[in-house]
XYZ file of C-alpha atoms in Angstrom:
665
model
C 44.524 48.493 79.462
C 47.999 47.563 80.751
C 48.657 44.713 78.352
C 47.831 46.585 75.092
C 49.935 49.441 73.768
C 48.404 52.877 74.348
C 48.060 54.041 70.766
C 45.381 54.912 68.248
C 44.482 51.240 67.848
C 42.899 51.294 71.301
C 40.499 54.090 70.465
C 38.839 52.062 67.718
C 38.879 48.948 69.885
C 37.311 50.805 72.807
C 34.496 52.199 70.673
C 33.628 48.645 69.688
C 33.816 47.600 73.323
C 31.474 50.401 74.436
C 29.034 49.534 71.672
C 28.980 45.923 72.839
C 28.509 47.053 76.450
C 25.605 49.237 75.412
C 24.033 46.388 73.518
C 24.600 43.845 76.255
C 23.760 45.860 79.418
C 21.586 48.839 78.435
C 19.600 47.831 75.352
C 16.972 45.840 77.287
C 16.345 48.918 79.428
C 16.205 51.268 76.380
C 13.621 49.069 74.699
C 11.292 49.662 77.650
C 11.339 53.455 77.052
C 8.276 54.371 75.017
C 9.094 58.007 74.214
C 11.375 58.342 71.153
C 12.823 61.634 72.433
C 13.782 60.192 75.843
C 15.206 57.064 74.184
C 17.385 59.164 71.818
C 18.563 61.385 74.677
C 19.542 58.374 76.789
C 21.558 56.834 73.927
C 23.385 60.120 73.286
C 24.313 60.283 76.959
C 25.735 56.765 76.796
C 27.767 57.629 73.695
C 29.154 60.772 75.312
C 29.957 58.802 78.441
C 31.802 56.271 76.307
C 33.778 58.979 74.513
C 34.755 60.446 77.862
C 35.708 57.217 79.547
C 37.976 56.090 76.725
C 40.401 58.851 77.681
C 40.224 57.971 81.357
C 41.001 54.199 81.165
C 41.224 51.622 78.429
C 39.362 48.784 80.081
C 36.648 49.558 82.667
C 37.244 46.139 84.287
C 40.244 46.403 86.589
C 42.375 43.246 86.964
C 45.906 44.067 88.061
C 46.896 40.427 88.710
C 45.995 39.428 85.146
C 47.695 42.519 83.722
C 50.939 41.642 85.523
C 50.979 38.197 83.901
C 50.157 39.696 80.489
C 53.115 42.038 80.946
C 55.342 39.013 81.544
C 54.161 37.507 78.257
C 54.499 40.769 76.327
C 57.956 41.452 77.749
C 59.142 37.949 76.808
C 59.927 37.054 80.413
C 58.433 33.534 80.382
C 60.381 30.485 79.217
C 59.604 26.801 79.336
C 56.434 25.089 78.181
C 55.353 23.931 81.631
C 55.805 27.362 83.218
C 53.974 29.044 80.330
C 51.075 26.586 80.590
C 50.802 27.281 84.317
C 50.622 31.036 83.713
C 47.948 30.580 81.026
C 45.838 28.497 83.417
C 46.286 31.194 86.044
C 45.139 33.847 83.562
C 42.114 31.787 82.597
C 41.086 31.654 86.247
C 41.661 35.390 86.783
C 39.782 36.774 83.753
C 36.028 37.278 84.066
C 33.721 35.901 81.340
C 32.636 39.442 80.344
C 36.207 40.777 80.111
C 36.392 40.480 76.326
C 39.644 42.411 75.704
C 41.622 40.222 78.087
C 39.934 37.041 76.838
C 40.969 37.895 73.281
C 44.524 38.630 74.395
C 44.580 35.316 76.281
C 43.510 33.480 73.129
C 46.529 34.820 71.198
C 48.863 33.232 73.750
C 46.885 30.026 74.313
C 46.790 29.114 70.623
C 50.600 29.135 70.473
C 50.769 26.262 72.959
C 48.994 23.688 70.765
C 51.453 20.901 69.880
C 51.928 19.097 66.593
C 50.617 15.765 67.912
C 47.416 17.205 69.423
C 45.300 16.593 66.334
C 41.949 17.297 67.973
C 43.170 20.628 69.324
C 44.595 21.546 65.921
C 41.235 20.945 64.233
C 39.482 22.865 67.018
C 41.892 25.777 66.555
C 41.202 25.905 62.825
C 37.462 25.785 63.438
C 37.605 28.544 66.070
C 39.525 30.829 63.700
C 37.315 30.282 60.638
C 35.484 33.585 61.162
C 38.392 35.845 62.111
C 37.660 38.243 59.269
C 34.121 38.787 60.576
C 35.090 39.203 64.237
C 35.434 42.351 66.342
C 38.780 42.687 68.116
C 40.046 45.235 70.630
C 43.588 45.230 69.248
C 44.563 45.116 65.587
C 47.341 42.678 66.428
C 44.873 40.037 67.692
C 43.539 38.777 64.312
C 47.103 38.680 62.930
C 48.378 36.583 65.843
C 45.355 34.271 65.688
C 45.867 33.796 61.948
C 49.519 32.898 62.562
C 48.315 30.239 65.017
C 45.885 29.026 62.356
C 48.767 28.810 59.885
C 50.749 26.683 62.329
C 47.798 24.307 62.799
C 47.389 23.966 59.023
C 51.119 23.297 58.709
C 50.993 20.496 61.263
C 48.004 18.978 59.456
C 49.859 18.993 56.134
C 47.904 21.836 54.474
C 50.994 23.750 53.455
C 49.615 25.918 50.656
C 46.900 27.346 52.912
C 49.449 27.900 55.677
C 51.832 29.764 53.351
C 49.044 31.959 51.976
C 48.030 32.990 55.504
C 51.659 33.710 56.441
C 52.178 36.044 53.489
C 48.901 37.862 54.156
C 49.753 38.303 57.841
C 53.237 39.565 56.974
C 51.617 42.286 54.882
C 49.181 43.122 57.702
C 51.981 43.215 60.295
C 54.029 45.499 58.043
C 51.050 47.836 57.690
C 50.442 47.738 61.450
C 54.124 48.618 62.041
C 54.282 46.514 65.208
C 57.795 45.025 65.408
C 56.773 42.237 67.794
C 53.960 41.081 65.504
C 56.227 41.478 62.468
C 58.842 39.269 64.156
C 56.153 36.635 64.786
C 55.105 36.750 61.117
C 58.680 36.306 59.864
C 59.210 33.473 62.331
C 56.035 31.719 61.160
C 57.234 31.945 57.545
C 60.624 30.586 58.617
C 59.054 27.694 60.524
C 56.944 26.779 57.494
C 60.026 26.809 55.262
C 61.947 24.760 57.819
C 59.066 22.285 57.975
C 59.230 21.840 54.195
C 63.062 21.623 54.252
C 63.382 24.885 52.322
C 66.401 25.913 54.352
C 67.349 28.909 52.210
C 64.017 30.656 52.889
C 63.962 29.457 56.495
C 67.338 31.020 57.291
C 66.347 34.324 55.695
C 63.004 34.632 57.535
C 64.244 33.428 60.926
C 67.168 35.854 60.698
C 64.742 38.750 60.181
C 62.729 37.560 63.165
C 65.920 37.420 65.235
C 66.909 40.983 64.286
C 63.485 42.313 65.302
C 63.450 40.402 68.606
C 66.903 41.751 69.382
C 65.785 45.268 68.548
C 62.782 45.222 70.922
C 64.725 43.453 73.680
C 62.957 40.073 73.572
C 66.015 38.052 74.567
C 64.315 34.693 75.040
C 62.651 34.818 71.634
C 65.937 35.937 70.062
C 67.683 32.962 71.663
C 65.035 30.653 70.228
C 65.662 32.207 66.805
C 69.378 31.460 67.130
C 68.581 27.847 68.015
C 66.251 27.632 65.003
C 68.953 29.080 62.729
C 71.438 26.534 64.033
C 68.877 23.779 63.493
C 68.338 24.914 59.899
C 72.068 24.788 59.175
C 72.376 21.402 60.903
C 69.567 19.876 58.876
C 71.088 21.387 55.757
C 74.333 19.579 56.597
C 76.413 22.679 57.343
C 77.584 21.584 60.782
C 80.242 24.297 61.049
C 77.683 27.109 60.910
C 75.323 25.121 63.111
C 78.021 24.790 65.773
C 78.730 28.522 65.490
C 75.117 29.461 66.238
C 74.728 26.754 68.881
C 77.825 28.141 70.589
C 76.229 31.601 70.760
C 72.963 30.167 72.064
C 74.683 27.927 74.611
C 76.676 30.821 76.059
C 73.582 32.992 76.405
C 71.462 30.228 77.917
C 74.131 29.362 80.473
C 74.312 33.030 81.472
C 70.505 33.199 81.781
C 70.316 29.749 83.449
C 67.706 28.659 80.905
C 68.056 24.925 81.518
C 65.139 23.863 79.311
C 66.362 25.808 76.283
C 69.879 24.586 77.033
C 68.554 21.028 76.749
C 67.250 21.919 73.269
C 70.731 23.075 72.293
C 72.300 19.906 73.708
C 69.739 17.885 71.758
C 70.839 19.526 68.541
C 74.518 19.162 69.419
C 73.850 15.452 69.822
C 72.558 15.372 66.225
C 75.754 17.062 65.016
C 77.963 14.630 66.912
C 75.916 11.836 65.361
C 76.465 13.262 61.860
C 80.207 13.551 62.579
C 80.441 9.907 63.668
C 81.096 10.741 67.353
C 78.548 8.183 68.500
C 79.562 7.887 72.161
C 79.515 11.681 72.591
C 76.150 11.895 70.816
C 74.744 9.214 73.122
C 75.984 11.132 76.175
C 74.267 14.323 74.933
C 71.012 12.448 74.288
C 71.188 10.957 77.792
C 71.570 14.448 79.324
C 68.521 15.650 77.393
C 66.575 12.548 78.451
C 67.377 13.336 82.086
C 65.748 16.749 81.622
C 62.806 15.195 79.746
C 62.213 12.693 82.557
C 61.477 15.596 84.911
C 58.647 16.805 82.665
C 56.525 13.629 82.928
C 55.870 14.018 79.196
C 55.941 10.470 77.823
C 55.871 11.560 74.185
C 58.822 13.910 74.645
C 60.758 11.184 76.462
C 59.996 8.683 73.698
C 61.188 11.076 70.991
C 64.519 11.447 72.785
C 64.790 7.665 73.098
C 64.164 7.254 69.360
C 67.049 9.645 68.744
C 69.219 7.583 71.106
C 68.606 4.491 68.982
C 70.827 5.861 66.180
C 74.119 5.969 68.155
C 73.184 2.738 69.950
C 72.969 0.955 66.583
C 76.283 2.447 65.454
C 77.866 1.301 68.730
C 76.509 -2.252 68.098
C 74.243 -2.078 71.146
C 71.477 -3.663 69.112
C 69.497 -5.090 72.031
C 69.202 -1.662 73.686
C 68.172 -0.071 70.382
C 65.647 -2.868 69.732
C 64.023 -2.378 73.126
C 63.751 1.398 72.678
C 62.348 1.247 69.144
C 59.898 -1.549 69.953
C 58.462 0.501 72.827
C 58.404 3.641 70.666
C 56.163 2.040 68.024
C 53.278 2.015 70.512
C 53.623 5.775 71.119
C 55.029 7.399 67.949
C 52.421 7.448 65.194
C 52.423 8.911 61.694
C 51.319 12.307 62.950
C 54.624 12.600 64.819
C 56.217 13.642 61.529
C 59.516 14.661 63.110
C 60.270 11.191 64.493
C 57.971 8.717 62.728
C 60.161 8.527 59.627
C 63.408 8.285 61.579
C 61.957 5.634 63.892
C 61.274 3.409 60.883
C 64.644 4.327 59.340
C 66.428 3.128 62.485
C 64.220 0.028 62.614
C 65.147 -0.648 58.981
C 68.854 -0.427 59.804
C 68.389 -2.542 62.951
C 66.432 -5.325 61.216
C 68.940 -5.247 58.361
C 71.777 -5.859 60.818
C 69.710 -8.589 62.503
C 69.131 -10.251 59.079
C 65.339 -9.862 59.399
C 65.060 -8.864 55.756
C 61.271 -8.830 55.309
C 60.765 -6.669 58.392
C 63.603 -4.400 57.275
C 61.950 -3.738 53.897
C 58.605 -2.921 55.542
C 60.289 -0.342 57.740
C 62.121 1.082 54.712
C 58.821 1.597 52.884
C 57.301 3.395 55.892
C 60.364 5.595 56.364
C 60.494 6.536 52.668
C 56.783 7.365 52.601
C 57.111 9.639 55.639
C 60.261 11.374 54.395
C 58.765 11.970 50.939
C 55.547 13.314 52.440
C 57.432 15.964 54.383
C 60.215 16.445 51.792
C 62.885 15.300 54.266
C 65.840 14.909 51.916
C 68.308 14.213 54.689
C 66.157 11.303 55.872
C 65.863 10.007 52.306
C 69.637 10.217 51.936
C 70.029 8.077 55.058
C 67.691 5.261 54.002
C 68.753 5.258 50.326
C 72.334 4.604 51.341
C 71.209 1.778 53.644
C 68.894 0.176 51.059
C 71.731 0.258 48.521
C 73.937 -1.638 50.975
C 71.063 -4.028 51.674
C 70.627 -5.048 48.011
C 74.387 -5.202 47.499
C 74.542 -7.717 50.337
C 71.783 -9.675 48.591
C 73.983 -9.560 45.433
C 71.212 -7.732 43.592
C 73.640 -5.202 42.192
C 71.268 -3.686 39.656
C 68.786 -2.646 42.354
C 71.638 -1.614 44.648
C 72.987 0.644 41.893
C 69.528 2.195 41.406
C 69.241 3.152 45.080
C 72.828 4.345 45.168
C 72.004 6.651 42.266
C 69.001 7.971 44.238
C 71.301 8.546 47.209
C 73.771 10.537 45.086
C 70.963 12.614 43.550
C 69.673 13.613 46.992
C 73.209 14.458 48.117
C 73.731 16.736 45.124
C 70.520 18.594 45.973
C 71.647 19.017 49.585
C 75.070 20.280 48.470
C 73.431 22.783 46.135
C 71.224 24.052 48.947
C 74.285 24.409 51.176
C 75.992 26.579 48.572
C 72.942 28.821 48.266
C 72.971 29.617 51.983
C 76.228 31.507 51.656
C 74.571 34.080 49.373
C 71.577 34.126 51.707
C 73.757 35.035 54.661
C 75.290 37.913 52.787
C 71.852 39.350 52.040
C 70.691 38.801 55.595
C 73.626 40.648 57.092
C 73.400 43.559 54.675
C 71.755 46.571 56.271
C 69.508 48.175 53.662
C 69.151 51.345 55.731
C 72.706 52.288 54.793
C 71.502 53.067 51.282
C 69.050 55.750 52.514
C 71.703 58.256 53.447
C 75.078 58.324 51.714
C 76.564 60.511 54.407
C 75.708 58.041 57.137
C 77.269 55.334 55.029
C 80.537 57.275 54.723
C 80.629 57.946 58.453
C 80.004 54.302 59.206
C 82.673 53.325 56.683
C 85.190 55.593 58.410
C 84.282 54.133 61.789
C 84.646 50.667 60.310
C 88.117 51.518 58.994
C 89.175 52.697 62.438
C 87.812 49.508 63.950
C 89.647 47.451 61.339
C 92.896 49.278 62.093
C 92.470 48.613 65.793
C 91.527 45.028 65.039
C 94.671 44.676 62.906
C 96.836 45.912 65.771
C 95.094 43.532 68.129
C 95.545 40.723 65.626
C 99.294 41.444 65.390
C 99.612 41.392 69.174
C 97.713 38.133 69.295
C 99.946 36.695 66.570
C 103.063 37.520 68.606
C 101.493 35.941 71.664
C 100.434 32.940 69.600
C 103.989 32.517 68.248
C 105.425 32.658 71.747
C 102.860 30.202 73.038
C 103.539 27.941 70.055
C 107.266 27.979 70.809
C 106.642 27.208 74.478
C 104.195 24.500 73.524
C 106.709 23.029 71.050
C 109.413 22.893 73.724
C 107.002 21.264 76.159
C 105.913 18.825 73.461
C 109.499 17.870 72.551
C 110.364 17.421 76.232
C 107.293 15.301 76.712
C 108.123 13.188 73.641
C 111.688 12.606 74.849
C 110.400 11.488 78.237
C 107.801 9.352 76.525
C 110.425 7.669 74.325
C 112.637 7.038 77.348
C 109.722 5.590 79.260
C 108.794 3.458 76.266
C 112.333 2.063 76.061
C 112.348 1.514 79.815
C 109.015 -0.313 79.735
C 110.183 -2.401 76.789
C 113.348 -3.374 78.686
C 111.289 -4.204 81.766
C 108.970 -6.395 79.713
C 111.984 -8.415 78.508
C 113.803 -8.609 81.872
C 113.396 -10.854 84.898
C 113.030 -8.437 87.856
C 114.733 -10.745 90.396
C 117.945 -11.710 88.592
C 117.919 -8.845 86.055
C 118.520 -11.467 83.377
C 116.536 -11.595 80.121
C 113.224 -13.415 80.566
C 111.470 -16.105 78.533
C 110.060 -13.588 76.018
C 113.517 -12.216 75.237
C 114.940 -15.740 74.910
C 112.203 -16.650 72.430
C 113.035 -13.590 70.334
C 116.702 -14.659 70.191
C 115.705 -18.223 69.237
C 113.393 -16.961 66.497
C 116.206 -14.884 65.038
C 118.634 -17.831 65.071
C 116.067 -20.139 63.484
C 115.397 -17.575 60.764
C 119.161 -17.380 60.010
C 119.251 -21.221 59.745
C 122.622 -21.363 61.509
C 123.778 -24.116 63.849
C 123.335 -23.381 67.575
C 122.838 -25.172 70.892
C 120.766 -24.513 73.988
C 121.338 -25.510 77.610
C 118.372 -25.964 79.937
C 119.754 -25.647 83.500
C 117.718 -26.633 86.561
C 119.060 -26.150 90.138
C 118.872 -29.458 92.020
C 116.676 -29.711 95.137
C 115.935 -25.977 95.013
C 112.551 -26.459 96.659
C 114.317 -27.634 99.827
C 116.252 -24.356 99.868
C 113.003 -22.375 99.958
C 111.459 -24.713 102.510
C 114.477 -24.849 104.823
C 115.973 -21.373 104.541
C 113.018 -19.282 103.329
C 112.093 -17.599 100.065
C 114.403 -14.647 100.684
C 117.342 -17.050 100.785
C 115.990 -18.752 97.667
C 115.831 -15.419 95.831
C 119.398 -14.601 96.905
C 120.532 -18.043 95.748
C 119.050 -17.487 92.276
C 120.866 -14.153 92.044
C 124.194 -15.811 92.980
C 123.686 -18.584 90.408
C 122.841 -16.048 87.697
C 125.942 -13.989 88.554
C 128.184 -17.068 88.535
C 126.897 -18.223 85.143
C 127.338 -14.763 83.655
C 130.973 -14.693 84.775
C 131.964 -17.420 82.295
C 129.473 -16.613 79.561
C 130.726 -15.891 76.059
C 129.696 -12.437 74.797
C 127.643 -14.055 72.007
C 125.787 -16.317 74.420
C 122.464 -15.445 76.052
C 121.570 -16.417 79.618
C 117.898 -16.057 80.590
C 115.696 -17.102 83.455
C 112.608 -18.816 82.058
C 110.860 -19.695 85.301
C 111.446 -20.788 88.904
C 114.925 -22.277 89.213
C 115.250 -22.922 85.456
C 117.746 -21.046 83.284
C 118.209 -21.179 79.512
C 121.568 -20.592 77.810
C 121.557 -19.975 74.037
C 124.898 -20.565 72.252
C 125.098 -19.525 68.575
C 127.488 -21.383 66.209
C 128.005 -24.209 68.726
C 128.003 -27.951 67.997
C 127.357 -30.879 70.326
C 130.929 -31.221 71.587
C 131.304 -27.525 72.390
C 127.934 -27.464 74.106
C 128.753 -30.477 76.318
C 132.119 -28.975 77.275
C 130.534 -25.616 78.183
C 127.768 -27.339 80.148
C 130.326 -29.231 82.213
C 132.132 -25.968 82.919
C 128.860 -24.337 84.038
C 128.149 -27.328 86.276
C 131.494 -26.953 88.017
C 131.081 -23.180 88.445
C 127.698 -23.658 90.120
C 129.301 -25.967 92.695
C 131.898 -23.293 93.510
C 129.293 -20.712 94.584
C 129.966 -19.529 98.159
C 126.844 -20.510 100.161
C 128.075 -19.306 103.553
C 126.220 -16.007 103.136
C 123.036 -18.052 102.911
C 123.891 -20.119 106.023
C 123.962 -23.243 103.871
C 126.397 -26.096 104.463
C 125.954 -27.771 101.085
C 127.022 -26.477 97.661
C 124.603 -25.958 94.795
C 124.402 -28.516 92.013
C 122.626 -28.328 88.696
C 121.253 -30.693 86.085
C 121.640 -29.580 82.472
C 119.823 -30.761 79.343
C 121.453 -29.951 75.988
C 120.013 -29.723 72.492
C 121.818 -28.782 69.281
C 120.122 -27.544 66.109
C 121.571 -28.335 62.698
C 118.457 -27.929 60.532
C 115.192 -25.968 60.469
C 112.960 -26.695 63.462
C 110.706 -24.856 65.907
C 111.301 -23.285 69.294
C 108.928 -25.667 71.015
C 110.655 -28.706 69.447
C 114.086 -27.421 70.452
C 113.000 -26.767 74.039
C 111.296 -30.150 74.191
C 114.550 -31.888 73.253
C 116.441 -29.986 75.939
C 113.709 -30.808 78.447
C 113.965 -34.559 77.625
C 117.732 -34.408 78.115
C 117.242 -32.534 81.412
C 114.802 -35.188 82.570
C 117.409 -37.910 81.899
C 120.024 -35.899 83.789
C 117.661 -35.790 86.766
C 117.047 -39.532 86.517
C 120.785 -40.188 86.365
C 121.145 -38.832 89.896
C 121.286 -35.094 89.133
C 124.473 -32.976 89.110
C 125.325 -33.944 85.525
C 124.771 -32.968 81.900
C 123.011 -34.950 79.155
C 122.726 -34.209 75.428
C 119.479 -35.036 73.680
C 121.282 -37.161 71.094
C 122.551 -39.415 73.918
C 118.986 -40.230 75.014
C 117.649 -43.619 73.878
C 114.595 -43.757 71.630
C 112.680 -45.333 74.518
C 113.499 -42.383 76.780
C 112.499 -39.939 74.066
C 109.163 -41.667 73.510
C 108.510 -41.863 77.246
C 109.050 -38.105 77.641
C 107.089 -37.295 74.491
């Protein structure tokens, strides 16, 4: 038989097979023989024939196609649920009804494919394995593997004590059988049970043993799954650093093997870690990548579970409508038997309704989430909802109840922290190779080899340190250079934001900053609001380029007579603002008249203009606390009067009549 190891186990199995063949095919014929001597002789011949044929071939029914697929299973070459299911269906079609050895082998692989939500199949699996102890099997590994499947079904149905008892018994049987593949399966089953019950210490220890055995026999895919399970255990325990370490190993291997489905599992777990770390947008992106893979499977339940996970970062990102839609749809698909997501679905609904101020609905979802988490001893889930319910009652100003739930939250956290601490000791035991104690000489040789490796590692470390120092120095120089450029750019951008690009004068924003400073100092100052007369006709008659050049000439002319303490700024169009600190009304009027004359003296021949520029100027002086807008309004009223007086003149606000002030106001 190609799919069962050629060892002493087969001899016993084959004797049973030959006995069954004799009973099934030859017994009716033997019963027809009347002579006892002939009947006895015929039976002896059959027995001798059976003893002979067991050394010629293991299974008299030849089926090379089925054996090739069994070899793929036994060599751990198949990955992905869909692909595995297809191969099992192919095997079922290839194996004849009377091919009992292959049918039994097929059953050991088929039972592993039953999912947690397939309640009917789980009950059927338990029923079909009720009489394992009374059955006849062609390989000693078969009843062990079937019992491990039975344990898984009991675990999914919540019968944990029965499941654990079977696991321990099968571990003993696998140890006695000395089959490393079966032993790895037994350790993994124990680890999965512990993981299911949130006993992370035991889970890590058992899954690590399973990983070591899978590595030893070359079952890479199973070993990769063990690494993912180890990472998951650390993640659920709250030790994200170790989880990321194991996920990193798994991710690298899966990328090399192009195992896209298993890679999606890793990305799914990485999304959980990003969620725990508060990186909600990154977590959402990971969940979306996994959902894209799930959408190709046409598995609605799997897709819904991913969507439930997506609800958590959506809520944190305040995308409440998206989360509401996902969770509302999920309630029609996720039921209580979906233990992995039922509790979290209600936990997220509790948080969502709480944020939406639907308090009664929120409390109902809290009760459901707590019941589910307590049933499956999910302390991390309880920690999540206890913190939320504490915030809920605090918002309701029921501080006594809020304090109670906060105490529950802290208690759970202490338990999780204690479990995290215990894993460090667990890892040390896991990594310790007990075989070193069997031979002291081997231990000394290994110790010497280790010392040599450490010495080489130390030299390598020193070289890396020198390289790291050099790279750090280079990086520091680059960083300083970058910072200097950044500071220069920042100053440049700041200057640009305060400068009018056409005239290169300060702009309105800069002028306002100067006015704010003067107002804060409560000193006397004056402002001049200058407007070029008939400037629109310049643009219309000579073009905007000439208008731009004219503004530049006016700005240059004004700057030529400006006191160093004064500020000239362009605040829009053809309007300029001059700020004069420590200046009274008389000084301001005198300076405005001077500006007016200078504007008329501008040479306009370069602009092909035959008329000089003129300007109207409104003046306002500040002697007491006021506001920028009030000051500018006064200057604007004075400017308006200057325009009404025929332009080309200056007017102080104090010279405006009350009627003119009210009209402009």
